[in-house]
Coordinates of C-alpha atoms and ligand atoms in Angstrom, one line a residue:
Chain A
X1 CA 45.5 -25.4 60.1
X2 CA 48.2 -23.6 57.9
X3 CA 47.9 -24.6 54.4
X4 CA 51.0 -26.3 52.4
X5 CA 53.1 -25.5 49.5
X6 CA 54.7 -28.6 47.7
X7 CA 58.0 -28.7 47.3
X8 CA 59.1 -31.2 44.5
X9 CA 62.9 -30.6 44.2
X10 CA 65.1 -31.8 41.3
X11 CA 63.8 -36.1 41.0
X12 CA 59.9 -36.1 41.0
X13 CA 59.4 -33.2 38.5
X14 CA 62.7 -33.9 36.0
X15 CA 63.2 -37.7 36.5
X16 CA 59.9 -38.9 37.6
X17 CA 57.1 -36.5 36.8
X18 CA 54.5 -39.2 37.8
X19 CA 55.1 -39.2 40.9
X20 CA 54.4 -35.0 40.7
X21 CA 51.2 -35.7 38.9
X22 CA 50.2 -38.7 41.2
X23 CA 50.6 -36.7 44.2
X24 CA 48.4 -33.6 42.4
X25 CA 45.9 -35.6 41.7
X26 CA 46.1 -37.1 45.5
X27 CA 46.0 -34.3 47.6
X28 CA 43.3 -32.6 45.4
X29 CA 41.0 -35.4 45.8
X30 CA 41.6 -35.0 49.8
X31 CA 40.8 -31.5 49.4
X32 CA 44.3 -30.5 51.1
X33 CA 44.9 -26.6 50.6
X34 CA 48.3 -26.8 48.8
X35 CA 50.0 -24.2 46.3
X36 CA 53.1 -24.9 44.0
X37 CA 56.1 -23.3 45.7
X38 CA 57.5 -21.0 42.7
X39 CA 60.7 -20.5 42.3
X40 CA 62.1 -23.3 44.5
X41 CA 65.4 -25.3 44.0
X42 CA 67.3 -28.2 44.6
X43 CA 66.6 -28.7 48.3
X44 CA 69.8 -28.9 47.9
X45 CA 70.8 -33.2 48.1
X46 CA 72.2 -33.3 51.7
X47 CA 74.2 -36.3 50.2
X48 CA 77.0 -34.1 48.3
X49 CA 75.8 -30.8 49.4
X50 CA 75.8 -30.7 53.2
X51 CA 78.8 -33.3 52.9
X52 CA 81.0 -30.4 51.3
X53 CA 79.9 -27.1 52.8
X54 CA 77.5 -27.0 55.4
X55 CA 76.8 -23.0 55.4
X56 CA 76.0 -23.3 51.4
X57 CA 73.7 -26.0 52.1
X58 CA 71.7 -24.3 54.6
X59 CA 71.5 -21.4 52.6
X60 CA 70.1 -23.2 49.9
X61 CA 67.5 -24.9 52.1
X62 CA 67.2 -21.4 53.9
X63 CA 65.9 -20.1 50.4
X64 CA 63.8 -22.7 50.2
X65 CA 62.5 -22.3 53.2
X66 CA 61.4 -18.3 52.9
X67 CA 59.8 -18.9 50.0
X68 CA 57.4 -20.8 51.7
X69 CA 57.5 -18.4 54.7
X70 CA 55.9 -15.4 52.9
X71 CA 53.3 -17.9 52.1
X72 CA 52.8 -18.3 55.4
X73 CA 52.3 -22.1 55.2
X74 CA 54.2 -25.2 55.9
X75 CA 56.4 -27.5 53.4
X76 CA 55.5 -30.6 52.3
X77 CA 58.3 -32.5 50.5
X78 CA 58.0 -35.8 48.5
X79 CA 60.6 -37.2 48.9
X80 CA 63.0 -38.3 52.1
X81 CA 66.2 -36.5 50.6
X82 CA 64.4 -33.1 50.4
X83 CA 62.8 -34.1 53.6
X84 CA 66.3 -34.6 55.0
X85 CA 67.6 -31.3 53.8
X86 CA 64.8 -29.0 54.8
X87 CA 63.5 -30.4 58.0
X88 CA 67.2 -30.4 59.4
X89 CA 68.3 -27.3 57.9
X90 CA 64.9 -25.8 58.9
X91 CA 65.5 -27.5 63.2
X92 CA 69.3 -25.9 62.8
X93 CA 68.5 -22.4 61.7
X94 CA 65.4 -22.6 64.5
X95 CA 67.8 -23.4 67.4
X96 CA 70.9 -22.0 66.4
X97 CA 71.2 -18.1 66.7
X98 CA 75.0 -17.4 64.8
X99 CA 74.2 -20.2 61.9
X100 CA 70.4 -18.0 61.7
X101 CA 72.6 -15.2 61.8
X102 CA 75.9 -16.2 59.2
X103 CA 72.8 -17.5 56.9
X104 CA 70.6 -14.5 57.1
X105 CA 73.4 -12.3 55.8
X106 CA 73.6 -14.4 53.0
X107 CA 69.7 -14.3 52.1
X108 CA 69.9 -10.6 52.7
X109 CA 71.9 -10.4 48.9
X110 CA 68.2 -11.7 48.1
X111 CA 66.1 -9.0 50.2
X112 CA 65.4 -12.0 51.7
X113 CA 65.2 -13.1 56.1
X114 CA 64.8 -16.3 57.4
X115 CA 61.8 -16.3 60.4
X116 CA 61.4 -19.8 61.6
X117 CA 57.4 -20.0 61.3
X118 CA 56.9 -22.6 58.9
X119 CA 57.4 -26.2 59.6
X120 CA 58.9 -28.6 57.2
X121 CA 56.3 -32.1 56.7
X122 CA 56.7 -35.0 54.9
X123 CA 53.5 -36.3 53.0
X124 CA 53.9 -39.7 54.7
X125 CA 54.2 -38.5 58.0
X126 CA 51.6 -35.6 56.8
X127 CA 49.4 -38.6 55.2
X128 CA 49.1 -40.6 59.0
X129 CA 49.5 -38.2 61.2
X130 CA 47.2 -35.0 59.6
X131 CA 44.5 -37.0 57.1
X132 CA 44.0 -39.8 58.7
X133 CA 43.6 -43.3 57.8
X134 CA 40.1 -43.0 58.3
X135 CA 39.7 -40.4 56.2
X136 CA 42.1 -41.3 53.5
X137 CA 39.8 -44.9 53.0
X138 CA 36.5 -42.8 52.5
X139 CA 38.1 -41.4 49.6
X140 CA 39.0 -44.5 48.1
X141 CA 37.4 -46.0 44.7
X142 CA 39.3 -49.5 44.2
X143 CA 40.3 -52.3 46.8
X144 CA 43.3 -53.2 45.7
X145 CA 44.3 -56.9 46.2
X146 CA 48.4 -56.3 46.0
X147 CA 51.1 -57.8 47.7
X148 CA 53.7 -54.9 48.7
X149 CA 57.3 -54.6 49.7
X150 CA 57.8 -51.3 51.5
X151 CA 60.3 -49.4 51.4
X152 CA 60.7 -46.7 54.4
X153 CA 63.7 -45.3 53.1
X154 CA 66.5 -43.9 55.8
X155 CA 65.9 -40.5 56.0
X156 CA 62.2 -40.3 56.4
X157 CA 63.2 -42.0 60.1
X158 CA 66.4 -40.8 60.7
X159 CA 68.5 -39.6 62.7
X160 CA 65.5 -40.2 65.0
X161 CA 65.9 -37.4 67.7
X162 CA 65.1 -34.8 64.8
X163 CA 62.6 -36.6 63.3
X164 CA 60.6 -37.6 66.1
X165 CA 58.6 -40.4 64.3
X166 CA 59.0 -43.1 66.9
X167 CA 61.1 -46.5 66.4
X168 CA 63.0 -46.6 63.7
X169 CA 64.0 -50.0 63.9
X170 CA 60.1 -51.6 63.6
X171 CA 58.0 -48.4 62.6
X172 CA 54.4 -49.5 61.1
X173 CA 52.9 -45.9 60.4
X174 CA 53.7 -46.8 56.4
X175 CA 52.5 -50.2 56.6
X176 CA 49.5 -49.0 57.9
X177 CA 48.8 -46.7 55.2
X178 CA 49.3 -49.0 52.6
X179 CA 47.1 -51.7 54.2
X180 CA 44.1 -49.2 54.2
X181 CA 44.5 -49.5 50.8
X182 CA 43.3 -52.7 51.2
X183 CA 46.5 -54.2 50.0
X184 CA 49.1 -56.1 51.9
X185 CA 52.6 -55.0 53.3
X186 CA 54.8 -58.2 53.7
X187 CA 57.4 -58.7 55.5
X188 CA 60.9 -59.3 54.4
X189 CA 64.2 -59.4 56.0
X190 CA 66.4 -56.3 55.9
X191 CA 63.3 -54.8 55.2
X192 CA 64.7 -51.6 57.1
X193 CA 67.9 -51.4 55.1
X194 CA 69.2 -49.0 53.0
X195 CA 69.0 -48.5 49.1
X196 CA 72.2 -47.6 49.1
X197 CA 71.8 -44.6 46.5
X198 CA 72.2 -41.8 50.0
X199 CA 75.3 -39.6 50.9
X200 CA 76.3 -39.6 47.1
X201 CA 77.1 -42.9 46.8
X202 CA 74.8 -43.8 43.7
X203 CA 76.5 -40.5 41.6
X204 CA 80.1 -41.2 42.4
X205 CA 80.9 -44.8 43.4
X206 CA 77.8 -46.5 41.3
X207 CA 78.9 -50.3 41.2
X208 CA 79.0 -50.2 45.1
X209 CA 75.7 -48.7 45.6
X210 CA 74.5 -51.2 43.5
X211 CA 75.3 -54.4 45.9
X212 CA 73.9 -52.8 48.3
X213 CA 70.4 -52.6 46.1
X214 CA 70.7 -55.9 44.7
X215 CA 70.8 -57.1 47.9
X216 CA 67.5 -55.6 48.9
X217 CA 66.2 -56.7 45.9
X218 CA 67.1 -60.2 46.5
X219 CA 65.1 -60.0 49.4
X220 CA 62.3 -58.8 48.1
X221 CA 61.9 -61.0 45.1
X222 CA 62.2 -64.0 47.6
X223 CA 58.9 -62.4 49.6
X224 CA 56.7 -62.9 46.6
X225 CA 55.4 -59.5 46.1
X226 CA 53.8 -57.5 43.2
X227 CA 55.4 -54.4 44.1
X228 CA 57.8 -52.2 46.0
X229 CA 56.0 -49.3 47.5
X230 CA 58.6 -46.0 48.7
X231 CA 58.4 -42.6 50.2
X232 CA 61.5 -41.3 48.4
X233 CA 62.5 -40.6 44.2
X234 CA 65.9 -41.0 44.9
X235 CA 65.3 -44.6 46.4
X236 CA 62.7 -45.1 43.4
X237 CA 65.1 -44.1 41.1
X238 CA 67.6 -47.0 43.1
X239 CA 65.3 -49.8 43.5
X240 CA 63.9 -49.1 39.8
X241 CA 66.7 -48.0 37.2
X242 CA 68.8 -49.7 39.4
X243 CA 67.0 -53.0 38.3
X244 CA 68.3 -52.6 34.7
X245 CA 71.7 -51.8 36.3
X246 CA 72.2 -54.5 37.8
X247 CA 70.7 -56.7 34.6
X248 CA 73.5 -55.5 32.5
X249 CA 76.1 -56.2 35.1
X250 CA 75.4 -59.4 36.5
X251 CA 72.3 -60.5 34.3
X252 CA 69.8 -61.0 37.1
X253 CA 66.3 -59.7 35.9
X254 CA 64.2 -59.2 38.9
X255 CA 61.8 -57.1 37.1
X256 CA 59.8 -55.8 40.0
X257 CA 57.6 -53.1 39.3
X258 CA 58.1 -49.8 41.9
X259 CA 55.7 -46.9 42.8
X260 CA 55.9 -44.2 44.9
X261 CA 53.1 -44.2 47.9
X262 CA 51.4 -41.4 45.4
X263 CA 50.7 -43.7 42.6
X264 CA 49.4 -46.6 44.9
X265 CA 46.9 -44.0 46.6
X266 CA 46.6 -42.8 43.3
X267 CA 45.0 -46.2 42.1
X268 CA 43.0 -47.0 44.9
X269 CA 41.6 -43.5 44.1
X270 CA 40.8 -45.0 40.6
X271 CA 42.9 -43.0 38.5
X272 CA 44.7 -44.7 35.5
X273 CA 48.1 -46.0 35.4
X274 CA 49.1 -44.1 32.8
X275 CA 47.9 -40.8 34.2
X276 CA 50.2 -41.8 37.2
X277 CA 53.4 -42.5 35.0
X278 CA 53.2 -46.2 36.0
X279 CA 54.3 -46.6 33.0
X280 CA 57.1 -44.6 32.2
X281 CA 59.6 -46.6 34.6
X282 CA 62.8 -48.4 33.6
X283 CA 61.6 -51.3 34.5
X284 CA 57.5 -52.4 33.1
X285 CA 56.8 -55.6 34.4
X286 CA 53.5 -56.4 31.9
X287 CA 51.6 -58.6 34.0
X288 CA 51.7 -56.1 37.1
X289 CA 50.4 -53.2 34.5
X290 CA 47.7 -56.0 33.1
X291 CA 46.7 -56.8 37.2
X292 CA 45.8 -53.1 37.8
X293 CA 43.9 -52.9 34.7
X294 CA 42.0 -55.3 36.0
X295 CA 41.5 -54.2 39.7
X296 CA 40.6 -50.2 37.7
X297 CA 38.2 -52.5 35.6
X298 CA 36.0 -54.1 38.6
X299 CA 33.3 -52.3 40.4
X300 CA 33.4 -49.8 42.3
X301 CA 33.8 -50.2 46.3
X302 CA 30.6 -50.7 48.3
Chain B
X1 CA 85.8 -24.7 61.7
X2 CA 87.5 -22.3 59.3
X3 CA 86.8 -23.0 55.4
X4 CA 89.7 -21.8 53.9
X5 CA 92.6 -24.2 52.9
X6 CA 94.3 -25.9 55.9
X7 CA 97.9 -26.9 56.4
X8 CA 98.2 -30.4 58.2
X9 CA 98.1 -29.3 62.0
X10 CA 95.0 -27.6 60.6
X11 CA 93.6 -30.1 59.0
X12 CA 93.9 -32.8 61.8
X13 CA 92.7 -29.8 64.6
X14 CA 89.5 -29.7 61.7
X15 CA 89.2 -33.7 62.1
X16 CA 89.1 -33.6 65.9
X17 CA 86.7 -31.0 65.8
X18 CA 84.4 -32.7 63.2
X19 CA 84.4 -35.4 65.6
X20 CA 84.8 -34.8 69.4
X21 CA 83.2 -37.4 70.7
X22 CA 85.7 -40.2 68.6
X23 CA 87.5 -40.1 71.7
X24 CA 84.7 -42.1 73.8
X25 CA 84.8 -44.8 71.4
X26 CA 85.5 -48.3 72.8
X27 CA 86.0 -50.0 69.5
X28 CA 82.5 -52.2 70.2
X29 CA 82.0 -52.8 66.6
X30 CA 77.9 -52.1 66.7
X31 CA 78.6 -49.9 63.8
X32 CA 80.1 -51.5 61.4
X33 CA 78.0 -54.4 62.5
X34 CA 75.0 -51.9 61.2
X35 CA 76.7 -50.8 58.6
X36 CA 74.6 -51.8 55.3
X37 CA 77.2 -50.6 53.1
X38 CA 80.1 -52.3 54.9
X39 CA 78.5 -55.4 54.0
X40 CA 78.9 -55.1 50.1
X41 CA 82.3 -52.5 50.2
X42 CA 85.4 -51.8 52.1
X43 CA 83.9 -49.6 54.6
X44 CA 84.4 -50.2 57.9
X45 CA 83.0 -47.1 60.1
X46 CA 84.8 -48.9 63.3
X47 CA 88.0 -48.6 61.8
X48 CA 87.6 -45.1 60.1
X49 CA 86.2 -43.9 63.6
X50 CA 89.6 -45.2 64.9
X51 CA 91.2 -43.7 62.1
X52 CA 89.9 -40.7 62.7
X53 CA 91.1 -40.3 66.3
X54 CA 94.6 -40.8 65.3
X55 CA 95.3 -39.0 62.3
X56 CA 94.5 -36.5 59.6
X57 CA 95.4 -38.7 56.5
X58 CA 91.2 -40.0 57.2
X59 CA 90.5 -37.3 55.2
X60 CA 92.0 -38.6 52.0
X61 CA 90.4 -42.5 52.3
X62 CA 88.0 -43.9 50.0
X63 CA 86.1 -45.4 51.9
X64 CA 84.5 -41.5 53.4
X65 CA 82.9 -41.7 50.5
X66 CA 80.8 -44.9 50.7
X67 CA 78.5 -44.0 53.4
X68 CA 75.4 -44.2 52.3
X69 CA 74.5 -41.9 55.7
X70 CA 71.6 -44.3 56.9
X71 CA 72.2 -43.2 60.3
X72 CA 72.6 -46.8 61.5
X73 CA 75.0 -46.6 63.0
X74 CA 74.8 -43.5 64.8
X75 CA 71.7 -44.9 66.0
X76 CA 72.7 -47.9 67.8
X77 CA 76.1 -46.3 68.8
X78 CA 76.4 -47.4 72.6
X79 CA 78.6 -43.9 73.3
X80 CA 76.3 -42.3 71.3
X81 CA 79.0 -41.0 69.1
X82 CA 77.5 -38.8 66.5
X83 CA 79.4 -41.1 63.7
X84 CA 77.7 -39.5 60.7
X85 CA 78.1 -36.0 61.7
X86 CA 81.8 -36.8 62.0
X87 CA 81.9 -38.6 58.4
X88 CA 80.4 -35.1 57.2
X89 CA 82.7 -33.1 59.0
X90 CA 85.8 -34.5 57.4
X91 CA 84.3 -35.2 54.0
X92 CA 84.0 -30.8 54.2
X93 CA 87.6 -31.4 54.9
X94 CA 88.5 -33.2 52.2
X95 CA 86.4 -31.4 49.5
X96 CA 87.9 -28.2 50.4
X97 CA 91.2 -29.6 50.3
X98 CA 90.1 -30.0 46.6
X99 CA 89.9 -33.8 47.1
X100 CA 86.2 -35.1 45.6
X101 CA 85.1 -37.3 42.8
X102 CA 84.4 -36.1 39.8
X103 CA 81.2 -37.4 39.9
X104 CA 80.2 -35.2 42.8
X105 CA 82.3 -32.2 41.0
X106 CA 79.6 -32.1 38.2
X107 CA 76.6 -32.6 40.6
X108 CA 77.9 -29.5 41.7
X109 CA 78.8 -27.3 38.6
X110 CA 74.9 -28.6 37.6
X111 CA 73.6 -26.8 40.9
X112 CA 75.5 -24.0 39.8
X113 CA 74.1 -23.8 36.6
X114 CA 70.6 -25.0 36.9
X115 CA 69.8 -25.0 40.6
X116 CA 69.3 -28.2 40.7
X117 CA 71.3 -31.3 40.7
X118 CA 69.2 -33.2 38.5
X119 CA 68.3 -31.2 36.0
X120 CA 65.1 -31.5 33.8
X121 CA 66.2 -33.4 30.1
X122 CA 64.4 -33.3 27.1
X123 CA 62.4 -36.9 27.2
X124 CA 61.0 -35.6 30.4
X125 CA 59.9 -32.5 28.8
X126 CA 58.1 -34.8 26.7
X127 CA 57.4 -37.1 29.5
X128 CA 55.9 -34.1 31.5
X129 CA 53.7 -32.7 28.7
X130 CA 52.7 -36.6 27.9
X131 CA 51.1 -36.9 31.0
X132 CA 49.0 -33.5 31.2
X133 CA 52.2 -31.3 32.9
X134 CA 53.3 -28.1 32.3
X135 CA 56.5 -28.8 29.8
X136 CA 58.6 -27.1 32.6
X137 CA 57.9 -27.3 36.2
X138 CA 57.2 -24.5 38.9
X139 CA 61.0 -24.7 40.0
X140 CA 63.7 -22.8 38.8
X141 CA 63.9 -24.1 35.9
X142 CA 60.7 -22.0 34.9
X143 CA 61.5 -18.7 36.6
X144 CA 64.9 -17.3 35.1
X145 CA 65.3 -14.7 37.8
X146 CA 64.6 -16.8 40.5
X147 CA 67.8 -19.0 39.2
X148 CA 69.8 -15.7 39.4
X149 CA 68.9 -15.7 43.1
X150 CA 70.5 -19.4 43.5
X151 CA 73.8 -17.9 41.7
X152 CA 74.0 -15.3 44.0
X153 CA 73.5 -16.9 47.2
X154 CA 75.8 -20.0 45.6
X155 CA 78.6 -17.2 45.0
X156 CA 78.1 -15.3 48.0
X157 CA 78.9 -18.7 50.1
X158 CA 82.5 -18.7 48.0
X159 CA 80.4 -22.6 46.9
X160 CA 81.6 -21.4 43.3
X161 CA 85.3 -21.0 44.4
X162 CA 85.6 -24.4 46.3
X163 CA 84.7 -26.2 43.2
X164 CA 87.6 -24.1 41.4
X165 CA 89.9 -25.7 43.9
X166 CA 93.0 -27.4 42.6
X167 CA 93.0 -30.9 44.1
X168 CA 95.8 -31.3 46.8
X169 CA 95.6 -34.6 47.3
X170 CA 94.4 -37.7 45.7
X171 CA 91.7 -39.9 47.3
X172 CA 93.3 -43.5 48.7
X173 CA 91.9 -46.8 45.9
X174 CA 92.2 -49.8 47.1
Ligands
SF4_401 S1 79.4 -48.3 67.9 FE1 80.2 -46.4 68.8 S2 81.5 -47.1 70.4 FE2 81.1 -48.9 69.2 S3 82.9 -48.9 67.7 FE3 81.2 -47.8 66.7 S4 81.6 -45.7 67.2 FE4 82.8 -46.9 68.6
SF4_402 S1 75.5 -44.0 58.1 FE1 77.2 -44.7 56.8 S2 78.7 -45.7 58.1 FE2 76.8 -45.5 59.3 S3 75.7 -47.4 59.0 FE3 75.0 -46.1 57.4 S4 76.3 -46.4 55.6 FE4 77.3 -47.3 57.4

């Protein structure tokens, strides 16, 4: 098996650097084979980027890309924007000779040539399909007793045909991995629905993007949960400053804590909250911090 | 599809070539019945999809620009009508007709500068190094001459020049 670089892109390391240490921390303890990919940039956002020039954005990605080629391993992103940009950009320049081509003379500025021989992952997809759930729970330290609200997050799934994950309508490969945490993914309605931070939405038209997140949240706080659980920074970024957002526009406090699927395997790995950046999001909800004390308090696992 | 600045017959040749497939449309409604942003905002993809068809001014509505692009509806489309490829295709119209927000406009000058459209800041500096980080990550952002590669490739796609574009047109509020 080729080894992987991680690719963190512009959120997880400058926004949300827990979510970078959480996943170090994770795929070290699973003894993956991953290096840092130097030198790597935005992915670039396919919300803005691909939206207003589609050869810039795949030379960005295509960058991105080779720098991982003359590692010779595959990409794993972190998030489902990068995910988005690179797997897509990654399938076009595959299949489609000119683009390769039109591209290619742009990298050549750079001494550099796309080859196609890397494959773009995404470490949820990566998690299921390549570690194993089995595998995964004989690494684990703490059982932990949560309720969770997942979050798939659109572009992890779709569009569909490129992603090749199955249904997108009622997947469970997510669920599942949070259950082997020993915790429990609930059900809520429009649990598939969007954010509403994608396709530049969040930067530019803010109060719209908004409803659409305080909708989901509306949903979620009705399902009783301790915590939302995502694949994605951006939608973390959505679901959790979006929280105080929404408080100063409309008062509502939901104050639901949110963690990327890092920082929950984190914990059941036993490593501290704070280590994990738990801590550092917009919105602390005290007695959710206070009930993962506890759980990193009991005993071990048999 | 030619990126250079487009008279009208131009433009609307660009929109029926962003979208093809508009034409098999039978005005079903599935998508905007999908459409999670066309619940809270003025969106409605059935309409712009019709819109679209007919006439070039799409490419100046507001409405382009709340698409979230979940997919949604291209998924359940029942002509399978690539409807988010099309709402790319004539957002690249509009931006290079100069018309963007100017939101989106300095998402774009920060890629230029920093290579990355979030940029780091300094509490997460301090965030990073609180945590047991490096102050600065293994991006860009630590390797200066890698960034002078981005600003190469960025000016060698003309990306540079389309955000120096005088706005033509104004983008439709409601
Ligand atoms: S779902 Fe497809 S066919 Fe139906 S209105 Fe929308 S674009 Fe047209
Ligand atoms: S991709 Fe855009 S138009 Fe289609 S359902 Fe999602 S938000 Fe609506």
């Amino acid at each position: 098996m080729k080894g992987l670089t991680i690719f963190l892109g512009c959120l997880i390391p400058n926004r949300y650097p827990g979510i970078e240490m959480a996943t170090r921390l994770c795929l070290a303890k699973l003894d993956i084979d991953f290096v840092d990919l130097e030198g790597a940039s935005c992915c670039p956002a396919p919300g803005v980027f691909r939206s207003f020039d589609e050869p810039t954005w795949l030379a960005v990605a295509a960058r991105n890309i080779v720098l991982s080629e003359t590692l010779q391993r595959d990409i794993l992103t972190i998030c489902n924007g990068c995910f988005a940009s690179l797997a897509d950009a990654n399938q076009i320049l595959k299949s489609e000779p000119q683009l390769r081509e039109k591209t290619n003379e742009h990298l050549a500025k750079l001494g550099k040539e796309f080859k196609g021989n890397v494959e773009v992952r995404h470490i949820i997809e990566y998690l299921y399909k390549d570690v194993g759930i089995d595998n995964i729970r004989s690494h684990l330290d703490k059982t932990l007793d949560l309720r969770v609200a997942v979050h798939y997050g659109c572009h992890l799934l779709k569009p569909s045909r490129s992603r090749g994950l199955g249904a997108f309508e009622r997947p469970e490969f997510f669920d599942e991995l949070i259950e082997c945490l020993g915790a429990t993914s609930v059900d809520y309605p429009d649990k598939m629905e969007c954010c509403g931070a994608g396709g530049g939405v969040r930067s530019a038209l803010k109060d719209d993007s908004l409803k659409m997140a305080d909708h989901k949240l509306s949903r979620i706080k009705e399902a009783n949960i301790d915590c939302i659980v995502n694949a994605c920074p951006f939608c973390h970024m959505q679901l959790d400053a979006g929280q105080e957002e929404i408080r100063q526009k409309t008062g509502t406090d939901y104050n639901i804590p949110v963690l990327h699927y890092t920082q929950l395997l984190g914990l059941a790995m036993g490593f501290p909250a704070e280590m994990l950046g738990i801590d550092r999001n917009v919105t602390i909800n005290k007695d959710f911090i206070e009930k993962i004390e506890r759980i990193l308090l009991s005993e071990e696992m048999e | 599809m030619s990126y250079t600045s487009q008279d009208n017959a131009g433009i609307s040749s660009g929109v029926k070539n962003a979208c093809k497939d508009i034409f098999k449309c039978m005005q079903c409604g599935v998508c905007s019945g999908s459409c999670p942003s066309g619940r809270h905002t003025s969106l409605n993809i059935r309409k712009l999809v019709r819109k679209a068809a007919r006439n070039s001014d799409v490419i100046r509505e507001e409405e382009l620009w709340m698409c979230t692009t979940c997919y949604n509806c291209q998924e359940r489309c029942p002509r399978n009508i690539d409807i988010v490829d099309a709402v790319l295709g004539i957002r690249t119209l509009a931006a290079h007709e100069g018309i963007m927000h100017s939101e989106h406009r300095k998402v774009s000058e920060l890629l230029l500068e920093h290579g990355h459209a979030v940029p780091i800041d300094e509490e997460n500096r301090k965030n990073r190094v609180e945590i047991g980080l490096e102050e600065l990550p293994e991006t860009v952002h630590k390797y200066p001459e890698e960034l002078e590669e981005i600003k190469t490739l960025l000016s060698s796609c003309g990306f540079d020049r389309l955000l120096g574009k005088k706005r033509k047109g104004s983008l439709k509020r409601k």
